[in-house]
Short mmCIF file of C-alpha atoms and ligand atoms in Angstrom, two decimals:
data_model
loop_
_atom_site.label_atom_id
_atom_site.label_comp_id
_atom_site.label_asym_id
_atom_site.label_seq_id
_atom_site.Cartn_x
_atom_site.Cartn_y
_atom_site.Cartn_z
CA MET A 1 -56.25 136.73 9.82
CA GLN A 2 -59.13 134.72 8.38
CA PRO A 3 -61.15 135.97 5.45
CA GLY A 4 -64.64 137.04 6.53
CA LEU A 5 -67.98 136.47 4.83
CA ALA A 6 -66.97 138.95 2.19
CA GLY A 7 -64.12 136.57 1.35
CA VAL A 8 -61.60 139.38 1.58
CA ARG A 9 -58.88 139.62 4.22
CA ARG A 10 -59.36 142.59 6.49
CA ALA A 11 -56.70 144.89 7.83
CA GLY A 12 -57.78 144.79 11.48
CA PRO A 13 -60.60 144.10 13.89
CA ASP A 14 -63.77 146.16 13.62
CA ARG A 15 -67.43 145.91 14.57
CA SER A 16 -68.30 143.76 11.59
CA THR A 17 -65.49 141.31 12.34
CA GLU A 18 -67.45 140.44 15.47
CA THR A 19 -70.66 140.27 13.48
CA GLU A 20 -69.10 137.98 10.91
CA GLU A 21 -67.53 135.72 13.51
CA ARG A 22 -70.83 135.47 15.36
CA LEU A 23 -72.64 134.62 12.15
CA LEU A 24 -70.02 132.13 11.05
CA SER A 25 -69.87 130.43 14.46
CA LYS A 26 -73.63 129.89 14.40
CA VAL A 27 -73.67 129.10 10.66
CA ALA A 28 -76.90 131.04 10.63
CA LEU A 29 -76.85 132.54 7.21
CA ALA A 30 -79.55 133.84 4.91
CA ARG A 31 -79.46 134.41 1.17
CA ILE A 32 -81.55 135.61 -1.71
CA SER A 33 -82.51 132.51 -3.66
CA ALA A 34 -84.92 133.91 -6.28
CA VAL A 35 -86.09 137.19 -7.74
CA GLY A 36 -89.30 138.04 -9.62
CA THR A 37 -90.83 141.19 -11.06
CA GLY A 38 -94.23 142.63 -11.89
CA VAL A 39 -94.04 145.41 -14.46
CA PRO A 40 -97.08 146.87 -16.21
CA PRO A 41 -96.75 146.78 -20.01
CA LYS A 42 -97.98 150.33 -20.69
CA LEU A 43 -95.25 152.92 -21.34
CA LEU A 44 -95.09 156.62 -20.56
CA THR A 45 -92.29 158.10 -22.66
CA ASN A 46 -90.59 161.48 -22.40
CA LYS A 47 -92.41 162.44 -25.60
CA ASP A 48 -95.72 161.60 -23.88
CA LEU A 49 -94.74 163.88 -20.98
CA GLU A 50 -94.02 166.70 -23.43
CA LYS A 51 -97.77 166.70 -24.09
CA LEU A 52 -98.60 166.96 -20.36
CA VAL A 53 -96.09 169.50 -19.02
CA ASP A 54 -93.63 172.09 -20.28
CA THR A 55 -90.63 169.79 -20.74
CA THR A 56 -88.59 168.09 -23.44
CA ASP A 57 -87.25 164.63 -24.06
CA GLU A 58 -83.73 166.11 -24.16
CA TRP A 59 -84.08 167.88 -20.80
CA ILE A 60 -85.39 164.78 -19.03
CA LEU A 61 -82.73 162.52 -20.51
CA GLU A 62 -79.89 164.89 -19.75
CA ARG A 63 -80.99 165.80 -16.20
CA THR A 64 -82.22 162.34 -15.08
CA GLY A 65 -81.15 159.61 -17.54
CA ILE A 66 -84.79 158.53 -17.94
CA ARG A 67 -86.26 157.71 -21.38
CA GLN A 68 -89.51 156.02 -20.38
CA ARG A 69 -91.42 154.56 -17.43
CA HIS A 70 -93.88 151.68 -17.13
CA VAL A 71 -97.26 152.76 -15.77
CA VAL A 72 -100.38 150.88 -14.73
CA GLU A 73 -103.74 150.95 -16.45
CA LYS A 74 -106.55 152.39 -14.36
CA GLY A 75 -107.65 149.88 -11.71
CA VAL A 76 -104.31 148.07 -11.40
CA ALA A 77 -103.01 148.38 -7.85
CA SER A 78 -99.80 147.66 -5.98
CA SER A 79 -101.04 144.25 -4.81
CA ASP A 80 -101.56 143.20 -8.46
CA LEU A 81 -97.96 143.97 -9.43
CA ALA A 82 -96.65 142.52 -6.17
CA ALA A 83 -98.62 139.29 -6.62
CA GLU A 84 -97.26 138.94 -10.17
CA ALA A 85 -93.69 139.27 -8.87
CA ALA A 86 -94.40 136.75 -6.09
CA ARG A 87 -95.97 134.23 -8.50
CA LYS A 88 -92.84 134.36 -10.67
CA ILE A 89 -90.78 133.37 -7.64
CA LEU A 90 -93.11 130.46 -6.88
CA ALA A 91 -92.90 129.30 -10.51
CA GLN A 92 -89.09 129.48 -10.54
CA THR A 93 -88.49 127.74 -7.25
CA GLY A 94 -91.31 125.17 -7.31
CA LEU A 95 -92.41 126.36 -3.89
CA LYS A 96 -96.12 126.03 -3.13
CA PRO A 97 -97.91 129.22 -2.06
CA THR A 98 -98.45 127.56 1.31
CA ASP A 99 -94.68 127.22 1.77
CA ILE A 100 -94.42 131.00 2.15
CA GLU A 101 -94.37 131.88 5.86
CA LEU A 102 -93.95 135.64 5.84
CA ILE A 103 -94.64 138.39 3.28
CA ILE A 104 -93.13 141.83 3.81
CA VAL A 105 -94.34 144.47 1.37
CA ALA A 106 -92.33 147.67 1.17
CA THR A 107 -94.53 150.35 -0.34
CA ILE A 108 -95.72 153.93 0.02
CA THR A 109 -98.62 153.28 -2.36
CA PRO A 110 -100.63 150.57 -0.62
CA ASP A 111 -103.87 149.58 -2.38
CA MET A 112 -105.65 151.16 0.58
CA GLN A 113 -104.71 152.67 3.91
CA LEU A 114 -105.89 149.41 5.42
CA PRO A 115 -105.72 146.46 5.19
CA ALA A 116 -102.01 146.11 4.61
CA THR A 117 -101.06 145.26 1.03
CA ALA A 118 -99.22 142.20 2.38
CA CYS A 119 -102.63 140.73 3.32
CA LEU A 120 -103.95 141.34 -0.20
CA VAL A 121 -100.87 139.72 -1.75
CA GLN A 122 -101.17 136.76 0.63
CA HIS A 123 -104.74 136.21 -0.53
CA LYS A 124 -103.98 136.73 -4.23
CA ILE A 125 -101.16 134.16 -4.30
CA GLY A 126 -102.93 131.72 -1.96
CA ALA A 127 -100.25 131.75 0.72
CA THR A 128 -102.60 130.28 3.31
CA GLY A 129 -101.11 130.38 6.80
CA ALA A 130 -98.56 133.09 6.02
CA TRP A 131 -98.37 136.28 8.01
CA GLY A 132 -97.17 139.62 6.80
CA PHE A 133 -97.08 143.36 7.06
CA ASP A 134 -96.23 146.50 5.10
CA LEU A 135 -93.13 148.54 5.68
CA SER A 136 -93.16 152.21 4.72
CA ILE A 137 -89.88 154.04 4.21
CA ALA A 138 -90.23 155.07 0.55
CA CYS A 139 -87.22 154.40 -1.66
CA SER A 140 -85.29 152.63 1.11
CA GLY A 141 -88.20 150.27 1.76
CA PHE A 142 -86.93 147.21 -0.06
CA LEU A 143 -83.54 147.32 1.62
CA TYR A 144 -84.98 147.86 5.09
CA ALA A 145 -87.48 145.04 4.49
CA LEU A 146 -84.66 142.75 3.40
CA GLN A 147 -82.90 143.31 6.70
CA VAL A 148 -86.09 142.53 8.61
CA ALA A 149 -86.53 139.32 6.61
CA VAL A 150 -82.95 138.28 7.27
CA GLN A 151 -83.53 138.51 11.04
CA PHE A 152 -86.37 135.99 10.84
CA VAL A 153 -84.31 133.59 8.76
CA VAL A 154 -81.04 133.73 10.69
CA ASN A 155 -82.83 133.33 14.01
CA GLY A 156 -84.18 130.06 12.67
CA THR A 157 -87.91 130.77 12.91
CA HIS A 158 -88.62 131.17 9.16
CA LYS A 159 -87.37 129.46 6.02
CA ASN A 160 -89.31 131.14 3.20
CA VAL A 161 -89.76 134.90 3.43
CA LEU A 162 -91.01 136.97 0.51
CA VAL A 163 -89.74 140.55 0.42
CA ILE A 164 -91.58 142.69 -2.10
CA GLY A 165 -90.86 146.27 -3.13
CA VAL A 166 -93.76 147.78 -5.02
CA ASP A 167 -95.01 151.22 -5.87
CA VAL A 168 -97.67 152.58 -8.16
CA MET A 169 -96.22 156.07 -8.09
CA THR A 170 -98.60 157.28 -10.79
CA SER A 171 -101.34 157.14 -8.13
CA ILE A 172 -99.69 159.90 -6.07
CA ILE A 173 -98.04 162.08 -8.71
CA ASP A 174 -99.29 165.46 -9.91
CA TYR A 175 -99.02 165.40 -13.70
CA THR A 176 -98.88 169.18 -13.78
CA ASP A 177 -95.70 169.31 -11.65
CA ARG A 178 -92.94 168.97 -14.23
CA GLN A 179 -90.15 168.69 -11.68
CA THR A 180 -91.69 165.59 -10.09
CA CYS A 181 -93.82 163.79 -12.68
CA ILE A 182 -90.92 163.13 -15.02
CA ILE A 183 -89.08 160.97 -12.51
CA PHE A 184 -91.44 158.28 -11.36
CA GLY A 185 -92.80 155.00 -12.74
CA ASP A 186 -94.71 151.94 -11.52
CA GLY A 187 -93.40 148.45 -10.81
CA ALA A 188 -92.79 145.62 -8.36
CA GLY A 189 -89.91 143.34 -7.54
CA ALA A 190 -89.70 140.47 -5.08
CA ALA A 191 -86.92 138.46 -3.51
CA LEU A 192 -87.12 135.14 -1.69
CA VAL A 193 -85.00 135.08 1.46
CA GLN A 194 -84.06 131.60 2.66
CA PRO A 195 -81.46 130.02 4.94
CA SER A 196 -78.07 129.38 3.41
CA ALA A 197 -75.86 126.42 4.28
CA SER A 198 -72.58 128.17 3.53
CA VAL A 199 -70.92 131.36 2.44
CA GLU A 200 -70.40 129.76 -0.98
CA GLU A 201 -74.14 129.28 -1.33
CA GLY A 202 -74.58 133.03 -0.87
CA CYS A 203 -75.31 135.06 2.23
CA PHE A 204 -76.10 138.47 3.58
CA ILE A 205 -72.99 139.96 5.13
CA ASP A 206 -73.99 143.29 6.61
CA PHE A 207 -76.45 146.17 6.47
CA LEU A 208 -76.11 149.83 7.39
CA HIS A 209 -79.13 152.13 7.52
CA GLU A 210 -79.76 155.68 8.63
CA VAL A 211 -82.72 158.06 8.74
CA ASP A 212 -82.69 161.84 9.15
CA GLY A 213 -86.13 163.27 9.77
CA SER A 214 -84.88 166.82 9.42
CA GLY A 215 -85.24 166.22 5.68
CA GLY A 216 -88.90 165.21 5.98
CA ASP A 217 -90.39 168.31 4.40
CA PHE A 218 -88.29 168.11 1.26
CA LEU A 219 -89.92 164.94 -0.08
CA CYS A 220 -93.34 164.21 1.31
CA LEU A 221 -97.00 163.53 0.68
CA PRO A 222 -98.60 165.95 3.13
CA GLY A 223 -102.30 165.06 2.85
CA GLY A 224 -104.43 162.11 3.86
CA GLY A 225 -102.58 161.28 7.07
CA SER A 226 -103.34 162.17 10.67
CA LYS A 227 -101.76 165.61 10.26
CA ASN A 228 -103.88 166.69 7.30
CA PRO A 229 -106.81 164.27 7.04
CA THR A 230 -108.34 164.22 3.58
CA SER A 231 -110.79 167.05 3.00
CA HIS A 232 -111.95 169.14 0.09
CA GLU A 233 -109.31 171.63 1.18
CA THR A 234 -106.43 169.13 1.11
CA VAL A 235 -107.50 167.97 -2.32
CA ASP A 236 -107.86 171.54 -3.60
CA LYS A 237 -104.33 172.23 -2.34
CA LYS A 238 -103.07 169.04 -4.01
CA LEU A 239 -101.75 167.73 -0.70
CA HIS A 240 -102.55 164.17 -1.82
CA TYR A 241 -99.63 164.31 -4.28
CA VAL A 242 -95.88 163.93 -3.75
CA HIS A 243 -94.22 167.27 -3.03
CA GLN A 244 -90.47 167.55 -3.40
CA ASP A 245 -87.71 170.09 -3.42
CA GLY A 246 -85.71 168.29 -6.07
CA LYS A 247 -82.50 170.24 -5.55
CA VAL A 248 -82.35 169.53 -1.80
CA VAL A 249 -83.15 165.86 -2.31
CA PHE A 250 -80.56 165.67 -5.06
CA LYS A 251 -77.84 167.14 -2.84
CA PHE A 252 -78.66 164.77 0.00
CA ALA A 253 -78.76 161.75 -2.29
CA ALA A 254 -75.63 162.56 -4.26
CA VAL A 255 -73.58 162.68 -1.06
CA LYS A 256 -75.37 160.23 1.22
CA MET A 257 -75.71 157.20 -1.01
CA ALA A 258 -71.95 157.03 -1.52
CA GLU A 259 -71.16 157.91 2.09
CA ILE A 260 -73.23 155.11 3.59
CA CYS A 261 -71.71 152.63 1.14
CA VAL A 262 -68.18 153.73 2.05
CA ARG A 263 -68.94 153.32 5.76
CA LEU A 264 -70.33 149.82 5.20
CA LEU A 265 -67.41 148.78 3.01
CA GLU A 266 -64.88 150.17 5.49
CA ARG A 267 -66.37 147.99 8.23
CA HIS A 268 -65.14 145.07 6.15
CA GLY A 269 -61.85 146.52 5.00
CA LEU A 270 -63.23 146.81 1.48
CA THR A 271 -63.39 149.50 -1.17
CA GLY A 272 -65.63 149.95 -4.19
CA LYS A 273 -63.00 148.20 -6.29
CA ASP A 274 -63.65 144.93 -4.39
CA ILE A 275 -67.33 144.91 -5.41
CA ASP A 276 -68.41 142.59 -8.23
CA VAL A 277 -71.83 144.17 -8.75
CA PHE A 278 -73.12 147.53 -7.49
CA ILE A 279 -76.90 147.90 -7.52
CA PRO A 280 -77.88 151.46 -6.54
CA HIS A 281 -81.34 152.93 -6.09
CA GLN A 282 -82.41 154.36 -9.44
CA ALA A 283 -83.53 157.93 -8.67
CA ASN A 284 -81.48 159.98 -11.10
CA LEU A 285 -78.56 158.88 -13.27
CA ARG A 286 -76.53 161.83 -11.98
CA ILE A 287 -77.01 160.64 -8.39
CA ILE A 288 -75.85 157.15 -9.39
CA ASN A 289 -72.83 158.59 -11.21
CA ALA A 290 -71.88 160.66 -8.15
CA ALA A 291 -71.92 157.50 -6.01
CA VAL A 292 -69.97 155.50 -8.56
CA GLU A 293 -67.32 158.19 -8.82
CA ARG A 294 -66.87 158.38 -5.06
CA LEU A 295 -66.88 154.60 -4.60
CA GLN A 296 -64.68 153.99 -7.63
CA VAL A 297 -66.64 150.93 -8.65
CA PRO A 298 -65.66 150.10 -12.24
CA ALA A 299 -68.46 151.24 -14.55
CA ASP A 300 -69.06 147.77 -16.01
CA ARG A 301 -70.03 146.53 -12.53
CA VAL A 302 -72.79 149.09 -12.02
CA ILE A 303 -76.40 148.13 -12.79
CA ILE A 304 -78.43 150.93 -14.33
CA ASN A 305 -81.96 150.58 -15.70
CA ILE A 306 -83.39 154.01 -14.87
CA ASP A 307 -83.64 154.74 -18.60
CA THR A 308 -86.29 152.02 -18.90
CA TYR A 309 -88.21 152.19 -15.62
CA GLY A 310 -87.62 155.64 -14.13
CA ASN A 311 -87.74 155.77 -10.34
CA THR A 312 -90.10 153.05 -9.08
CA THR A 313 -89.38 153.91 -5.42
CA ALA A 314 -89.41 150.64 -3.39
CA ALA A 315 -89.15 148.52 -6.54
CA THR A 316 -85.93 149.91 -8.03
CA LEU A 317 -83.53 147.50 -6.32
CA PRO A 318 -85.30 144.20 -7.13
CA LEU A 319 -86.00 145.45 -10.68
CA ALA A 320 -82.30 146.21 -11.05
CA MET A 321 -81.42 142.76 -9.67
CA GLN A 322 -83.58 141.29 -12.42
CA THR A 323 -81.87 143.51 -15.02
CA ALA A 324 -78.48 142.29 -13.81
CA LEU A 325 -79.62 138.66 -14.05
CA ASP A 326 -81.13 139.17 -17.51
CA GLN A 327 -77.88 140.75 -18.71
CA GLY A 328 -75.85 137.83 -17.27
CA ARG A 329 -73.98 140.22 -14.97
CA LEU A 330 -74.92 138.65 -11.63
CA LYS A 331 -73.66 135.20 -10.64
CA LYS A 332 -73.81 133.04 -7.54
CA GLY A 333 -71.09 134.09 -5.10
CA ASP A 334 -70.66 137.61 -6.50
CA LEU A 335 -69.95 140.26 -3.88
CA VAL A 336 -72.91 142.61 -4.28
CA LEU A 337 -73.42 146.08 -2.84
CA LEU A 338 -76.96 147.51 -2.72
CA ALA A 339 -77.62 151.16 -1.91
CA SER A 340 -80.74 153.18 -1.26
CA MET A 341 -81.76 156.69 -0.36
CA GLY A 342 -85.01 158.59 -0.34
CA ALA A 343 -87.74 160.34 1.58
CA GLY A 344 -87.30 160.62 5.31
CA PHE A 345 -84.54 161.30 4.56
CA SER A 346 -83.49 157.68 4.60
CA ALA A 347 -80.46 155.82 3.33
CA GLY A 348 -79.23 152.27 3.41
CA ALA A 349 -76.63 149.86 2.14
CA CYS A 350 -76.28 146.09 2.09
CA LEU A 351 -73.38 143.82 1.36
CA MET A 352 -74.06 140.24 0.31
CA ARG A 353 -72.78 137.22 -1.55
CA TRP A 354 -75.31 136.57 -4.29
CA GLY A 355 -77.25 133.38 -3.63
CA PHE A 356 -78.33 131.77 -6.91
O1 LIG B 401 -86.00 158.67 -4.77
C1 LIG B 401 -85.90 160.02 -4.43
C2 LIG B 401 -86.83 160.78 -5.32
N1 LIG B 401 -86.46 162.09 -5.71
C3 LIG B 401 -85.27 162.41 -6.26
O2 LIG B 401 -84.36 161.66 -6.35
C4 LIG B 401 -85.18 163.84 -6.78
C5 LIG B 401 -83.76 164.30 -6.86
N2 LIG B 401 -83.70 165.48 -7.65
C6 LIG B 401 -83.59 165.44 -9.00
O3 LIG B 401 -83.54 164.39 -9.58
C7 LIG B 401 -83.48 166.74 -9.73
O4 LIG B 401 -83.34 167.80 -8.82
C8 LIG B 401 -84.69 167.03 -10.67
C9 LIG B 401 -84.69 166.04 -11.82
C10 LIG B 401 -85.99 166.93 -9.90
C11 LIG B 401 -84.56 168.44 -11.22
O5 LIG B 401 -83.33 168.54 -11.94
P1 LIG B 401 -82.33 169.74 -11.64
O6 LIG B 401 -81.20 169.57 -12.55
O7 LIG B 401 -82.04 169.74 -10.17
O8 LIG B 401 -83.17 170.98 -12.07
P2 LIG B 401 -83.43 172.29 -11.24
O9 LIG B 401 -84.44 172.04 -10.17
O10 LIG B 401 -82.10 172.86 -10.83
O11 LIG B 401 -84.05 173.23 -12.31
C12 LIG B 401 -83.26 173.78 -13.37
C13 LIG B 401 -84.22 174.42 -14.34
C14 LIG B 401 -85.26 175.32 -13.68
O12 LIG B 401 -85.50 176.38 -14.53
P3 LIG B 401 -84.86 177.82 -14.27
O13 LIG B 401 -85.35 178.22 -12.91
O14 LIG B 401 -83.38 177.60 -14.31
O15 LIG B 401 -85.39 178.65 -15.37
C15 LIG B 401 -86.49 174.45 -13.62
O16 LIG B 401 -87.67 175.18 -13.61
O17 LIG B 401 -84.94 173.39 -15.00
C16 LIG B 401 -86.35 173.65 -14.89
N3 LIG B 401 -87.06 172.39 -14.88
C17 LIG B 401 -87.42 171.78 -16.00
N4 LIG B 401 -87.27 172.10 -17.31
C18 LIG B 401 -87.76 171.25 -18.22
C19 LIG B 401 -87.44 171.64 -13.81
N5 LIG B 401 -88.07 170.54 -14.26
C20 LIG B 401 -88.07 170.60 -15.60
C21 LIG B 401 -88.57 169.76 -16.61
N6 LIG B 401 -88.38 170.12 -17.89
N7 LIG B 401 -89.20 168.60 -16.33
#
């Protein structure tokens, strides 16, 4: 039996064996070749939140693992943070803005309902000739957008695709709701997806995603859409803010994030112990710990930065990639597992060989 893209011999044939053989036979591989972030400098600490709602630093730290979040100044929008992340990628890679062909922005906090934030980012970075669109699936947005980008690269039509996860959560949070406001922060992260010449150069191996709309009511922003168009009444009822049943979301997340990872790994005959770097969505440290325990990934291979950033929704995964790089814990060729979960409900996982 040949080793697959994961570089690990598998016990027997499965669906992904076919996928891998198809990919290998076409040598149509895609990889992440650069990462950049856009993080506002202003901090909102647990102590600051003590002044806004009935909470304590100790409670927040113990129940979520969060110490502080970065938050925007008034007037700073998602496209500003996203453009900053994109510019860092251009600076690192030497690409010209006009080399970018496609920009996918995963966000639930677009600057405006229309135009798409991708258009605003395209204009801000000067990516003349690029096309783009927004993708809205909350915390799973970056991972789902990555898979979309990969399709364009492996089918040979695009060579430089920017995938950006950005959210200015402070724009949709009720700072009188102590259960919700303590969790979220603002930030952006971007990844450049390019063709890869070989497995050694890094490549995406497989994705697995799932949505379950029966969980829709438990984490939602009910106002301002076609169901409850904005009115004085929707504003009075605070329907323009995120509403969540934290306990229900927690239960879903604590089980689902691990489960989807296990299913993806099993498709490749792998376990958590085979993973070099695990980058989970940063929603709550206890959710991450539940996934780590189930997956049995050694603790020193798990990337955690929720203490610094809180939950930045679509930005958590690229921000955590940057943390891993900054800490020297992510190297070319590493077998990386990404995991997401969030509103929808939605969940996702991605297996890749790191590409730079
Ligand atoms: O990306 C997805 C985004 N959302 C999530 O991931 C949310 C997932 N859920 C969670 O992270 C947790 O459920 C929360 C952090 C939201 C809440 O933590 P919890 O441990 O599930 O708390 P709880 O809802 O079980 O509440 C326990 C107690 C309650 O008081 P009583 O009824 O026992 O007297 C709450 O009122 O803690 C109280 N409480 C707080 N106390 C101090 C809730 N929020 C706070 C707070 N400070 N901020």
